[in-house]
Structures are given as structure tokens and as C-alpha cells.
Amino acid sequence: MSQVFAGIEAGGTKWVCMIANHPEDIRATTRFPTRDPEETISTAIEFIRNHIRNPEDLRGLGIGSFGPLDLKKDSPTYGFLTTTPKPGWANTDLISPFQKEFNLSIGFDTDVNAAALGEYRWGAGRGLSDFIYLTVGTGIGGAAIVNHSLIHGMIHPEMGHILIPHDWEHDPFAGVCPYHGDCLEGLATGPAIKARWGQPAEDLPPDHPAWQLEAHYLGLGIANLIATLSPQRVILGGGVMDQTQLFPMIREEVRELLGDYISAMDILEANEEYIVPPVLGTQAGVLGAVALAQQAAEA
Amino acid sequence: MSQVFAGIEAGGTKWVCMIANHPEDIRATTRFPTRDPEETISTAIEFIRNHIRNPEDLRGLGIGSFGPLDLKKDSPTYGFLTTTPKPGWANTDLISPFQKEFNLSIGFDTDVNAAALGEYRWGAGRGLSDFIYLTVGTGIGGAAIVNHSLIHGMIHPEMGHILIPHDWEHDPFAGVCPYHGDCLEGLATGPAIKARWGQPAEDLPPDHPAWQLEAHYLGLGIANLIATLSPQRVILGGGVMDQTQLFPMIREEVRELLGDYISAMDILEANEEYIVPPVLGTQAGVLGAVALAQQAAEA
């Protein structure tokens, strides 16, 4: 067996592990529920060990994790999950156990940054210098590639928490974000849709008014992100975006919200290629972790 | 005379030209009202010619201009002002006249990108990898350095046009943006303040309620930019920010708006160094053009 990379998508409810070189060369994949840190990490290590013949076959390892994370490389708790409310997981060191076991440099980033990097290498962001990746599911996560690199800044973006106009008369729903109430995440995640309409998003028919309102809020958020980042493309993933009827509705909202002002953008001519689903689909996260592994090995 | 750089801040009402190497080595400066393109450009060329002894003393030239601009290097109209409503200036080639005269590569960018670059080289952004520069005056312009480089993306950011919550009951003012009405620029520029309160911003006393509302809107905009870009610092310049009482009010608004969620950021501890005025003050723009000249010469 030739050399390969390992990627781990570390989620709050499940972990996905993969041995691969790229999307067309996937050697093995597994997914299992997130238990306590020790057991979960052991399961991942076990999977990797079982799928490489010799230790030296493993060229790199990448982890894209749920957060909040300490991503400051010079911090004593670099690679830790920090203040997560998930029982048992606060202050968990996600890097050291793998480093001890496999003795190589480890790529580490947020789950959404990993997914964006996966799309950059092999998906809808390929060949672009600047794009946004948003995932809309139980939360709203955002990542951006700017000048061919991920934004980290002081910590990492929290694009789900931008504040948008909320017409209380038209939509008296207060929002579900425990921090800000009616920020983008508070108004437009899966749980917000469920709380507003009294039934799970996936049970609402495609012509339900929930989707027009959802497209409106996502359109507002995306218009703000476009005005801030001037991206060449916007990639929308996550469970809520499985409702593919949202794409044309969101494109229309964004077009209207930007107005004539940003018409110079190719948005109007190539709208259907401007706001798109991820090419890697549900594998964006774990393939992104493989991309993190490659990036760490190249560094 | 040793070698020097020329910087031009090309504004809609005035141009500022400078011969310099850095803020402590400024050889000459001039400013003059913007007339028609030919006359204005000739005046700038004349100034530069008069302040260099030999043509080879000029090592580089940079232009930071009002927009909208064509910044795509592979475009046939690269370096042009495009659709500006300013009479006589639409489709003006800003680069070729200088290139013909001085025969060197020319740094070219928006006025606000130039100012941000100036702050990055010599001002409040020095040593930072990621920061935001906002100018609040007759318009609101925004630029960001991400991973040590300016964001351009598909065109350039238009941060003034992000959409923020607007409580119509508390503030029934409709906003002055001709494109979006009550976007950030529509609610919080100098002309918006004047239109809302019936007198020029600079005539309102520091304890006028106008400033609390102004701090609120700017706080909303800045909170969104922080959530998107995770900057290490936010620099606020422009005429409206001459009202220095705004700084503590804006810091308080941002702190409240971000909530506990982004408390991991050093914002809370070092708030006074987080949201700051530009170090280069009103010279940020033209010194930024000098920085563009240096960047072009180094490339």
C-alpha cells in the first residue's frame, strides 16, 4: 500500500474518519457516534492503525473539529477544544493523542474551515482565489478563502452570528441563538425553522412559506458577506440546503438586495454558477480534513 | 536627491500628491481641487516632475482613487474609473497618462485600500496579519488586510453597504443610500446624520443623541465585520470619526453586540487598543498611495 493521508471530521454528534489521497482515491471511511473523548479518540486511532500497513505509509493527518477551538499555534492549549458545553469535552486536547501515536505534524482547524479547504482543493472552489463556504444546518458556520488562503484572523470567523434586518411584524419569531437571539443563526438554522413553524424543516413541503422566509434571511446574510469579502463564488452546504428549491430563491434575493450597486460583479450574468452547492457534498468535511493533512505535510 | 516614490490620493473633490519614502521622510506634498480629468492629471504630473531632479530618481508611483474602478489586471480597461456619476470622469484611464510620462509600473487601488495599506506599513495596522480599516465620512468605505494582504476578491469590498438591523420605531429615518436606503452607509454617513437631525454633523454638540445612535449603527456594522473577518484590530477614520467621543461609545456597543460568544477574543481586555483611530490620520490615503508605489516597485 502506497503512502496516504488520514482525515478526521470531529463533530459533536459523530466522527468521520477517512484514509485517502483525494476524492478519487479514497481507501477507507468510517463514521461512529461521539462518545467521551478518550473512547472517541481511541476509536479513530484504531481505525487509522488498521488501515495502514506500515506506520511510515501515513504521510499526514488532519482534523477538522467542532468548536470553539484554540487555533493559536503559540498557545499552550493549541489544538484544544475550549469552552464547549458538550459534557466531558471542554479542555480536550485533540492533537497530542494522535501526535503521540503517529509522530507526525497534524493539520488542525475548525470543521467549516476544513470543509472550505476541501472545496478549494477538489470542489466548487477549485481555481478560485476568493470564495465563501457557508453551512446551514443545526448551526450556521462560515469560512472564506481570501487570496488563496483561509481566513483565521484573531481566532476564526463566526459568520453565523452576523446581525441582519429582522422585520418583527412580518416574522414575530424571536430567534433561537442563546447569545444574540435573532442573528442570522438565530433566525435561519434548522432548529429555528422547526421552532418557528412547529415542525421539522424536512417535513415542510417545498412550497411552504417557510422557504421563502429562509431564502430571505440567507440572502441578507450572503449579501453582507459579499459586500465584505467580494467573493468569486458562494458555496452553500449543510442539511438545510438539501432543500434544493432554496438555491434559485436565494439567488433572486441576493440579486435584489445587492441592487444595481454591485452589478459590475458577474453575479447577474452567471448567477447560477455564483451561488452553488458543494461539489464534495457531505464528504466536504472529512475530505477537507485530508486536505488539512496534506497542507501540514507540505508545510 | 536620492530615490523616492510618488503617491496620489485621487478623490472626487480633491487630489493629494506626495513625494516620499515613508511618513518620516516626506519631501513634498500638494493638494488641489479635482477639475476635469485632463487638467487634474496634468497638475499631478507637473507636481511630480517639479519635485524630482532626474527621471530615474522616481522609483515608483502609486494611485489610490475614488471609484468605482476596474482593478482586474487582465481587463482591457484596467486602471479606469468606470461608471462614476462625476461629470467627465466616467471611463477615465488613470494609469496610462502617468505611465507614458514616467515609464514605470504603477500601483493602483481604491482610496480606502490604499489607506489601509498605509496603516499596515506605517500605522495602526503595523505588525498585524488581519485588520479592518473603515472610513466614515460622506460615504462609508471599508478595506481589510487578511493574512497580510488586502482583500480584493472579484472586485473589491463594499463594506459600507452591509445591511444591519434598523429599528424604525426608534429611528424612523429612511436612510440616504440611493441603492439600498437604510444600509450602514445609508444610516451612518455624515450626510445621513445631517439629513436626520437637520444640521451638519460637525455642528451637533458631543452630548447630542445623534452620537449614541451613530455609535449604535457603527457598532452593528463593526460587529458584523468582526464576526466575518475575525480581525486583530479595527481602525476607524474619516471625518465623522473626528468626533472622538464616538470611540468609547462604539467600543461599548461592539462589546454588547458580540455578547459572551466571542469573549475569547482579546477584545474585552484590550478594548481600547482594539477599536482605534488611524495613526497616519488624514495622511493615511496619500501615504497609502506611496505604499502602493513601493509594493509595485517590489513586485
Coordinates of C-alpha atoms in Angstrom, one line a residue:
Chain A
M1 CA 0.0 0.0 0.0
S2 CA 1.4 3.4 -1.1
Q3 CA 1.5 6.4 1.1
V4 CA -1.8 8.0 2.2
F5 CA -3.3 10.7 4.4
A6 CA -5.8 10.4 7.2
G7 CA -8.6 12.9 7.8
I8 CA -10.9 13.2 10.8
E9 CA -14.1 15.2 10.8
A10 CA -14.7 15.6 14.6
G11 CA -18.3 16.5 15.1
G12 CA -20.3 16.9 18.3
T13 CA -22.6 14.0 17.4
K14 CA -20.5 11.9 15.1
W15 CA -16.9 11.5 13.9
V16 CA -16.0 10.6 10.3
C17 CA -12.5 9.2 9.6
M18 CA -11.0 8.6 6.1
I19 CA -7.8 7.2 4.6
A20 CA -7.4 8.9 1.2
N21 CA -5.2 10.9 -1.2
H22 CA -8.1 12.7 -2.9
P23 CA -11.8 12.2 -3.7
E24 CA -10.9 9.7 -6.5
D25 CA -8.6 7.8 -4.3
I26 CA -10.4 7.0 -1.0
R27 CA -9.1 3.9 0.7
A28 CA -11.4 3.6 3.7
T29 CA -14.0 5.5 5.6
T30 CA -15.8 5.1 8.9
R31 CA -18.3 7.0 11.0
F32 CA -19.2 6.5 14.6
P33 CA -21.1 8.4 17.3
T34 CA -19.2 10.9 19.5
R35 CA -18.8 9.3 23.0
D36 CA -16.4 10.6 25.7
P37 CA -13.1 12.0 24.5
E38 CA -10.9 9.0 25.4
E39 CA -13.1 6.4 23.7
T40 CA -13.8 8.5 20.7
I41 CA -10.2 9.4 20.0
S42 CA -9.2 5.7 20.6
T43 CA -11.7 4.6 18.0
A44 CA -10.3 7.0 15.5
I45 CA -6.7 5.9 16.2
E46 CA -7.7 2.3 15.9
F47 CA -9.3 2.9 12.5
I48 CA -6.2 4.6 11.2
R49 CA -3.9 1.9 12.5
N50 CA -6.0 -0.8 11.0
H51 CA -5.9 0.8 7.6
I52 CA -2.2 1.5 7.1
R53 CA 0.2 -1.4 6.6
N54 CA 3.3 0.4 7.9
P55 CA 3.5 3.4 10.2
E56 CA 5.6 5.2 7.5
D57 CA 2.7 4.8 5.0
L58 CA 0.9 7.6 6.8
R59 CA 2.1 10.8 5.3
G60 CA -0.1 13.2 7.3
L61 CA -3.1 13.6 9.5
G62 CA -5.7 16.3 9.6
I63 CA -8.5 17.1 12.0
G64 CA -11.5 19.4 11.3
S65 CA -13.3 19.8 14.6
F66 CA -16.4 21.3 16.1
G67 CA -15.5 24.2 18.4
P68 CA -14.7 26.5 20.0
L69 CA -11.1 25.6 19.4
D70 CA -7.8 27.1 20.3
L71 CA -6.1 27.7 17.0
K72 CA -3.2 29.9 18.1
K73 CA -0.1 28.0 17.3
D74 CA 1.9 29.7 20.1
S75 CA -0.7 29.0 22.7
P76 CA 0.0 26.3 25.4
T77 CA -3.5 24.9 24.7
Y78 CA -3.2 24.9 20.9
G79 CA -5.3 22.1 19.5
F80 CA -7.7 22.1 22.4
L81 CA -11.5 22.2 22.4
T82 CA -12.0 25.1 24.8
T83 CA -15.4 26.0 26.4
T84 CA -17.8 23.7 24.7
P85 CA -21.0 22.9 26.6
K86 CA -20.7 19.3 25.4
P87 CA -20.3 17.2 28.6
G88 CA -16.8 15.9 29.1
W89 CA -15.3 17.7 26.1
A90 CA -14.3 21.1 27.5
N91 CA -10.5 21.5 27.5
T92 CA -9.9 18.3 25.4
D93 CA -6.5 18.1 23.7
L94 CA -7.3 16.9 20.2
I95 CA -3.8 16.9 18.8
S96 CA -1.5 15.2 21.3
P97 CA -3.1 11.7 21.4
F98 CA -2.7 11.5 17.6
Q99 CA 0.8 13.0 17.7
K100 CA 2.0 10.5 20.3
E101 CA 0.6 7.6 18.3
F102 CA 1.7 8.6 14.8
N103 CA 4.5 11.0 15.4
L104 CA 3.8 13.5 12.6
S105 CA 2.7 17.1 12.2
I106 CA -1.0 17.4 12.3
G107 CA -3.2 19.8 10.4
F108 CA -5.9 21.3 12.6
D109 CA -8.7 23.7 12.0
T110 CA -12.5 24.2 12.5
D111 CA -14.9 21.8 10.8
V112 CA -16.1 24.5 8.5
N113 CA -12.6 25.8 7.6
A114 CA -11.7 22.2 6.7
A115 CA -14.8 21.8 4.5
A116 CA -13.9 25.1 2.7
L117 CA -10.4 23.8 2.2
G118 CA -11.7 20.6 0.8
E119 CA -13.9 22.5 -1.7
Y120 CA -10.9 24.7 -2.5
R121 CA -8.7 21.7 -3.4
W122 CA -11.2 19.5 -5.1
G123 CA -14.6 21.1 -5.2
A124 CA -16.6 24.2 -6.1
G125 CA -13.8 26.5 -5.0
R126 CA -11.1 24.9 -7.2
G127 CA -9.1 27.5 -9.1
L128 CA -10.7 30.4 -7.3
S129 CA -8.7 32.9 -5.1
D130 CA -11.7 34.1 -3.1
F131 CA -14.9 32.4 -2.1
I132 CA -17.2 31.8 0.8
Y133 CA -18.4 28.5 2.2
L134 CA -21.5 28.5 4.4
T135 CA -23.0 25.5 6.1
V136 CA -26.6 25.8 7.2
G137 CA -27.8 23.0 9.5
T138 CA -28.2 22.8 13.3
G139 CA -26.0 25.9 13.3
I140 CA -24.6 28.3 10.6
G141 CA -20.9 28.1 10.1
G142 CA -18.9 30.2 7.6
A143 CA -15.4 30.1 6.2
A144 CA -13.7 32.1 3.5
I145 CA -10.8 31.7 1.2
V146 CA -9.2 35.1 0.6
N147 CA -6.2 35.4 -1.8
H148 CA -6.0 31.5 -1.8
S149 CA -5.8 31.1 2.0
L150 CA -8.3 30.5 4.8
I151 CA -9.2 33.5 7.0
H152 CA -8.3 32.9 10.6
G153 CA -7.5 36.4 11.9
M154 CA -7.6 36.7 15.7
I155 CA -9.5 33.4 16.2
H156 CA -11.7 32.3 13.3
P157 CA -14.8 33.8 11.6
E158 CA -18.2 33.3 13.3
M159 CA -20.2 34.3 10.2
G160 CA -23.4 32.6 11.5
H161 CA -23.6 35.4 14.1
I162 CA -23.9 38.4 11.9
L163 CA -26.8 40.6 12.6
I164 CA -29.3 41.2 9.8
P165 CA -32.6 43.2 9.4
H166 CA -35.5 41.4 11.1
D167 CA -39.0 42.6 10.3
W168 CA -40.8 41.7 13.5
E169 CA -44.2 42.5 12.1
H170 CA -43.8 40.1 9.2
D171 CA -41.9 37.5 11.3
P172 CA -42.5 37.8 15.1
F173 CA -40.3 34.9 15.8
A174 CA -37.6 35.9 18.4
G175 CA -34.8 33.6 17.1
V176 CA -33.0 30.7 18.8
C177 CA -29.4 31.9 19.3
P178 CA -28.7 31.8 23.0
Y179 CA -26.2 34.6 22.5
H180 CA -27.9 37.1 20.2
G181 CA -31.5 35.9 19.7
D182 CA -32.2 36.9 16.1
C183 CA -28.8 36.9 14.5
L184 CA -28.5 35.0 11.2
E185 CA -28.1 31.7 13.0
G186 CA -30.9 32.6 15.4
L187 CA -33.3 33.1 12.5
A188 CA -32.3 30.6 9.8
T189 CA -30.9 27.4 11.2
G190 CA -32.8 24.1 11.1
P191 CA -33.8 24.4 14.8
A192 CA -35.1 28.0 14.1
I193 CA -37.2 26.7 11.2
K194 CA -38.6 24.0 13.5
A195 CA -39.3 26.3 16.4
R196 CA -41.0 28.9 14.1
W197 CA -43.2 26.6 12.2
G198 CA -43.8 23.9 14.8
Q199 CA -42.5 21.0 12.7
P200 CA -39.1 19.8 11.5
A201 CA -37.7 21.6 8.4
E202 CA -37.5 18.4 6.4
D203 CA -41.3 17.8 6.9
L204 CA -42.3 21.1 5.4
P205 CA -43.3 20.9 1.7
P206 CA -41.2 22.7 -0.9
D207 CA -43.9 25.3 -1.4
H208 CA -44.3 26.1 2.3
P209 CA -43.8 29.9 3.1
A210 CA -41.0 28.8 5.4
W211 CA -38.7 28.5 2.5
Q212 CA -39.3 32.0 1.1
L213 CA -38.5 33.4 4.5
E214 CA -35.5 31.2 4.8
A215 CA -34.2 32.4 1.4
H216 CA -34.8 36.0 2.5
Y217 CA -32.7 35.6 5.7
L218 CA -29.9 33.6 4.0
G219 CA -30.0 36.2 1.2
L220 CA -29.5 39.0 3.7
G221 CA -26.6 37.2 5.3
I222 CA -25.0 36.3 1.9
A223 CA -25.4 39.9 0.6
N224 CA -23.5 41.2 3.7
L225 CA -20.8 38.6 3.2
I226 CA -20.5 39.5 -0.5
A227 CA -20.2 43.2 0.4
T228 CA -17.5 42.4 2.9
L229 CA -15.4 39.8 1.0
S230 CA -16.2 40.4 -2.7
P231 CA -16.0 36.6 -3.3
Q232 CA -15.9 34.9 -6.7
R233 CA -18.4 32.3 -5.5
V234 CA -20.6 31.4 -2.6
I235 CA -20.9 27.7 -1.7
L236 CA -23.9 26.7 0.5
G237 CA -23.9 23.3 2.2
G238 CA -25.4 21.7 5.3
G239 CA -28.7 19.9 6.0
V240 CA -31.0 22.8 5.3
M241 CA -29.5 23.3 1.9
D242 CA -30.7 19.8 0.9
Q243 CA -33.8 21.7 0.2
T244 CA -32.6 22.5 -3.3
Q245 CA -35.6 24.7 -4.1
L246 CA -33.8 27.2 -1.9
F247 CA -31.0 27.9 -4.4
P248 CA -33.0 29.8 -7.0
M249 CA -34.9 31.7 -4.3
I250 CA -31.6 32.7 -2.6
R251 CA -30.1 33.8 -5.9
E252 CA -33.1 36.0 -6.5
E253 CA -32.9 37.6 -3.0
V254 CA -29.2 38.3 -3.3
R255 CA -29.7 39.9 -6.7
E256 CA -32.4 42.2 -5.3
L257 CA -30.5 43.0 -2.1
L258 CA -27.3 44.0 -3.8
G259 CA -29.2 46.2 -6.1
D260 CA -27.6 47.9 -9.1
Y261 CA -24.6 48.9 -7.0
I262 CA -22.6 45.7 -7.3
S263 CA -23.9 44.9 -10.8
A264 CA -20.4 45.2 -12.1
M265 CA -20.0 41.8 -10.5
D266 CA -20.5 38.9 -12.9
I267 CA -23.3 37.9 -10.5
L268 CA -26.1 38.9 -12.8
E269 CA -24.8 37.1 -15.8
A270 CA -23.6 33.9 -14.1
N271 CA -25.9 33.8 -11.1
E272 CA -26.4 30.0 -11.3
E273 CA -22.7 29.4 -11.0
Y274 CA -22.2 32.1 -8.3
I275 CA -24.3 30.6 -5.5
V276 CA -23.9 26.8 -5.6
P277 CA -23.9 23.6 -3.5
P278 CA -20.6 22.0 -2.5
V279 CA -19.2 19.6 -5.1
L280 CA -18.0 17.2 -2.4
G281 CA -21.4 17.1 -0.7
T282 CA -21.5 15.5 2.7
Q283 CA -17.9 14.4 2.3
A284 CA -16.6 18.1 2.2
G285 CA -15.8 18.0 5.9
V286 CA -13.8 14.8 6.0
L287 CA -12.1 15.4 2.7
G288 CA -11.2 18.8 4.0
A289 CA -9.5 17.1 6.9
V290 CA -7.5 15.1 4.4
A291 CA -6.6 18.5 2.7
L292 CA -5.5 19.8 6.1
A293 CA -3.3 16.7 6.5
Q294 CA -1.7 17.4 3.1
Q295 CA -1.2 21.1 3.9
A296 CA 0.5 20.2 7.1
A297 CA 2.7 17.7 5.4
E298 CA 3.7 20.2 2.7
A299 CA 4.5 23.0 5.2
Chain B
M1 CA 18.3 64.0 -4.3
S2 CA 18.1 60.2 -3.6
Q3 CA 15.4 58.0 -5.0
V4 CA 11.8 58.5 -3.9
F5 CA 8.2 57.4 -4.5
A6 CA 5.2 59.4 -5.6
G7 CA 1.8 58.8 -4.2
I8 CA -1.5 60.2 -5.4
E9 CA -4.8 60.2 -3.5
A10 CA -7.3 60.8 -6.2
G11 CA -10.5 62.0 -4.7
G12 CA -13.8 63.2 -6.2
T13 CA -13.4 66.7 -4.7
K14 CA -9.6 67.0 -4.2
W15 CA -6.3 65.3 -5.2
V16 CA -3.4 65.0 -2.8
C17 CA 0.1 64.2 -4.2
M18 CA 3.2 63.4 -2.3
I19 CA 6.9 62.7 -2.9
A20 CA 8.1 60.5 0.0
N21 CA 9.8 57.3 1.2
H22 CA 7.8 56.9 4.4
P23 CA 6.0 59.1 7.0
E24 CA 9.3 60.4 8.4
D25 CA 10.7 61.1 5.0
I26 CA 8.2 63.3 3.2
R27 CA 9.8 65.5 0.5
A28 CA 6.8 67.4 -0.8
T29 CA 3.0 67.4 -0.7
T30 CA 0.4 69.3 -2.6
R31 CA -3.4 69.3 -2.7
F32 CA -5.7 70.8 -5.3
P33 CA -9.4 70.6 -6.3
T34 CA -10.5 67.9 -8.8
R35 CA -11.2 69.6 -12.1
D36 CA -11.7 67.7 -15.4
P37 CA -9.5 64.6 -15.9
E38 CA -7.0 66.1 -18.3
E39 CA -6.3 69.2 -16.2
T40 CA -6.2 67.3 -12.9
I41 CA -3.9 64.6 -14.2
S42 CA -1.6 67.3 -15.8
T43 CA -1.4 69.1 -12.5
A44 CA -0.3 65.9 -10.7
I45 CA 2.3 65.1 -13.4
E46 CA 3.6 68.6 -13.2
F47 CA 4.0 68.4 -9.4
I48 CA 5.9 65.2 -9.6
R49 CA 8.1 66.4 -12.4
N50 CA 9.0 69.5 -10.5
H51 CA 10.0 67.6 -7.4
I52 CA 12.4 65.0 -8.8
R53 CA 15.7 66.1 -10.2
N54 CA 16.2 63.3 -12.6
P55 CA 13.6 61.0 -14.1
E56 CA 15.5 57.9 -12.7
D57 CA 15.1 59.3 -9.1
L58 CA 11.4 58.2 -9.2
R59 CA 11.4 54.6 -8.1
G60 CA 7.7 54.1 -8.2
L61 CA 4.2 55.7 -8.4
G62 CA 1.0 54.7 -6.7
I63 CA -2.6 55.9 -7.1
G64 CA -5.4 55.4 -4.6
S65 CA -8.6 56.6 -6.3
F66 CA -12.3 57.1 -5.8
G67 CA -14.3 54.6 -7.6
P68 CA -15.8 52.5 -9.0
L69 CA -12.6 51.3 -10.6
D70 CA -11.6 48.5 -12.9
L71 CA -9.0 46.6 -10.8
K72 CA -8.8 43.4 -12.9
K73 CA -5.3 43.3 -14.2
D74 CA -6.2 41.3 -17.3
S75 CA -9.0 43.7 -18.3
P76 CA -8.6 46.0 -21.3
T77 CA -9.9 48.8 -19.1
Y78 CA -7.6 48.0 -16.1
G79 CA -6.9 51.3 -14.2
F80 CA -10.1 53.0 -15.4
L81 CA -12.6 54.8 -13.4
T82 CA -15.8 53.1 -14.7
T83 CA -19.4 54.3 -14.1
T84 CA -18.9 57.3 -11.8
P85 CA -21.7 59.9 -11.8
K86 CA -19.0 62.6 -11.5
P87 CA -19.3 64.6 -14.8
G88 CA -16.5 64.0 -17.2
W89 CA -14.8 61.2 -15.2
A90 CA -16.6 58.1 -16.4
N91 CA -14.3 55.8 -18.4
T92 CA -11.2 57.8 -17.5
D93 CA -7.9 56.0 -17.8
L94 CA -5.9 56.9 -14.6
I95 CA -2.8 54.8 -15.3
S96 CA -1.7 55.4 -18.9
P97 CA -1.0 59.2 -18.7
F98 CA 1.4 58.6 -15.8
Q99 CA 2.9 55.5 -17.4
K100 CA 3.6 57.4 -20.6
E101 CA 5.2 60.3 -18.6
F102 CA 7.3 58.3 -16.2
N103 CA 7.7 54.9 -17.8
L104 CA 7.4 52.7 -14.6
S105 CA 5.0 50.2 -13.2
I106 CA 2.2 51.9 -11.2
G107 CA 0.5 50.7 -8.1
F108 CA -3.3 51.2 -8.4
D109 CA -6.1 50.5 -5.9
T110 CA -9.2 52.1 -4.3
D111 CA -8.6 55.0 -2.0
V112 CA -9.7 53.0 1.1
N113 CA -7.5 50.1 0.1
A114 CA -4.6 52.5 -0.2
A115 CA -5.3 54.0 3.2
A116 CA -5.5 50.5 4.8
L117 CA -2.1 49.6 3.2
G118 CA -0.6 52.8 4.6
E119 CA -1.8 51.9 8.1
Y120 CA -0.5 48.4 7.5
R121 CA 3.0 49.6 6.6
W122 CA 3.4 52.6 9.0
G123 CA 0.3 53.0 11.2
A124 CA -2.2 51.2 13.5
G125 CA -2.0 48.0 11.4
R126 CA 1.7 47.6 11.6
G127 CA 2.8 44.1 12.6
L128 CA -0.8 42.7 12.3
S129 CA -1.8 40.0 9.9
D130 CA -5.6 40.8 9.9
F131 CA -7.3 44.1 10.5
I132 CA -10.2 46.2 9.2
Y133 CA -10.0 49.8 8.1
L134 CA -13.3 51.8 7.9
T135 CA -13.6 55.4 6.8
V136 CA -16.8 57.1 7.9
G137 CA -17.4 60.4 6.1
T138 CA -19.5 61.4 3.1
G139 CA -19.6 57.7 2.5
I140 CA -18.5 54.6 4.4
G141 CA -15.6 52.7 2.8
G142 CA -14.1 49.6 4.1
A143 CA -10.9 47.6 3.5
A144 CA -9.4 44.6 5.2
I145 CA -6.0 43.1 5.5
V146 CA -6.3 39.3 5.7
N147 CA -3.2 37.1 6.1
H148 CA -1.0 40.3 5.4
S149 CA -2.7 41.1 2.1
L150 CA -5.6 43.4 1.0
I151 CA -8.9 41.7 0.1
H152 CA -9.8 42.3 -3.5
G153 CA -11.8 39.2 -4.4
M154 CA -14.0 39.6 -7.5
I155 CA -13.8 43.4 -7.4
H156 CA -13.2 45.0 -4.0
P157 CA -15.2 45.1 -0.8
E158 CA -18.2 47.4 -0.4
M159 CA -18.4 47.2 3.4
G160 CA -20.4 50.4 3.6
H161 CA -23.3 48.7 2.0
I162 CA -23.9 45.9 4.5
L163 CA -27.4 45.6 5.8
I164 CA -28.0 46.0 9.6
P165 CA -31.0 45.9 11.9
H166 CA -32.9 49.2 11.8
D167 CA -35.4 49.9 14.5
W168 CA -37.9 52.1 12.6
E169 CA -39.9 52.9 15.7
H170 CA -36.8 54.3 17.5
D171 CA -35.3 55.9 14.3
P172 CA -37.9 56.5 11.6
F173 CA -35.2 57.9 9.3
A174 CA -35.3 56.1 5.9
G175 CA -31.6 56.4 5.1
V176 CA -29.8 58.2 2.3
C177 CA -28.2 55.4 0.3
P178 CA -29.6 55.7 -3.3
Y179 CA -29.1 51.9 -3.8
H180 CA -30.3 50.4 -0.5
G181 CA -31.9 53.2 1.6
D182 CA -31.0 52.1 5.1
C183 CA -27.8 50.1 4.7
L184 CA -24.9 51.0 7.0
E185 CA -23.9 53.8 4.7
G186 CA -27.5 55.0 4.3
L187 CA -27.9 55.3 8.1
A188 CA -24.5 56.4 9.4
T189 CA -22.6 58.7 7.0
G190 CA -22.2 62.4 7.5
P191 CA -25.0 63.2 5.1
A192 CA -27.3 60.7 6.9
I193 CA -26.6 62.5 10.2
K194 CA -27.3 65.9 8.6
A195 CA -30.5 64.7 6.9
R196 CA -31.8 63.0 10.1
W197 CA -31.1 65.9 12.5
G198 CA -31.4 68.9 10.2
Q199 CA -28.0 70.2 10.8
P200 CA -24.4 69.3 9.8
A201 CA -22.8 66.6 12.0
E202 CA -20.0 68.9 13.0
D203 CA -22.5 71.4 14.5
L204 CA -24.1 68.8 16.8
P205 CA -22.7 69.0 20.4
P206 CA -20.8 66.0 21.7
D207 CA -23.7 65.0 24.1
H208 CA -26.4 65.2 21.3
P209 CA -28.4 61.9 21.0
A210 CA -27.2 61.7 17.4
W211 CA -23.9 60.3 18.6
Q212 CA -25.4 57.4 20.6
L213 CA -27.4 56.4 17.6
E214 CA -24.3 56.8 15.3
A215 CA -22.3 54.6 17.7
H216 CA -25.1 52.0 17.7
Y217 CA -25.2 51.7 13.9
L218 CA -21.4 51.7 13.5
G219 CA -21.3 49.1 16.3
L220 CA -23.7 46.9 14.4
G221 CA -21.6 47.2 11.3
I222 CA -18.4 46.6 13.1
A223 CA -19.8 43.6 15.0
N224 CA -20.7 42.0 11.6
L225 CA -17.3 42.7 10.1
I226 CA -15.7 41.2 13.2
A227 CA -17.8 38.1 13.0
T228 CA -16.9 37.7 9.3
L229 CA -13.2 38.6 9.4
S230 CA -12.0 37.9 13.0
P231 CA -9.7 40.9 12.8
Q232 CA -6.9 41.7 15.3
R233 CA -7.9 45.4 15.2
V234 CA -10.5 47.8 13.8
I235 CA -9.2 51.2 12.6
L236 CA -11.9 53.9 12.2
G237 CA -11.0 57.0 10.1
G238 CA -12.9 59.7 8.1
G239 CA -14.5 63.0 9.0
V240 CA -17.3 61.6 11.2
M241 CA -14.7 59.9 13.4
D242 CA -13.1 63.3 14.2
Q243 CA -15.9 63.2 16.9
T244 CA -13.6 61.3 19.2
Q245 CA -16.4 60.9 21.8
L246 CA -17.6 58.2 19.4
F247 CA -14.8 55.8 20.2
P248 CA -15.7 54.7 23.7
M249 CA -19.4 54.6 22.7
I250 CA -18.6 52.3 19.8
R251 CA -16.4 50.1 21.9
E252 CA -19.3 49.6 24.4
E253 CA -21.8 48.9 21.6
V254 CA -19.5 46.3 20.0
R255 CA -18.8 44.6 23.3
E256 CA -22.5 44.3 24.0
L257 CA -23.4 43.1 20.5
L258 CA -20.8 40.4 20.3
G259 CA -22.0 39.1 23.6
D260 CA -20.3 36.3 25.5
Y261 CA -19.9 34.4 22.3
I262 CA -16.7 36.0 21.1
S263 CA -15.4 36.7 24.6
A264 CA -12.4 34.5 23.8
M265 CA -11.2 37.4 21.7
D266 CA -8.9 39.8 23.5
I267 CA -11.5 42.4 22.8
L268 CA -12.7 42.6 26.3
E269 CA -9.4 43.0 27.9
A270 CA -7.8 45.3 25.4
N271 CA -10.8 47.1 24.1
E272 CA -9.1 50.5 23.8
E273 CA -6.4 49.1 21.6
Y274 CA -8.9 47.1 19.6
I275 CA -11.0 49.9 18.0
V276 CA -8.7 52.8 17.3
P277 CA -8.2 55.9 15.0
P278 CA -5.7 55.7 12.2
V279 CA -2.1 56.6 13.2
L280 CA -1.5 58.4 9.9
G281 CA -4.6 60.5 10.3
T282 CA -5.7 62.4 7.3
Q283 CA -2.4 61.4 5.5
A284 CA -3.4 57.7 5.5
G285 CA -4.7 58.0 2.0
V286 CA -1.8 59.6 0.3
L287 CA 0.8 57.7 2.3
G288 CA -1.1 54.6 1.3
A289 CA -0.6 55.6 -2.3
V290 CA 3.1 55.8 -1.6
A291 CA 2.9 52.3 -0.1
L292 CA 1.2 51.2 -3.3
A293 CA 4.1 52.7 -5.3
Q294 CA 6.6 50.7 -3.1
Q295 CA 4.5 47.5 -3.5
A296 CA 4.5 47.9 -7.3
A297 CA 8.2 48.6 -7.4
E298 CA 9.0 45.5 -5.2
A299 CA 6.7 43.2 -7.3

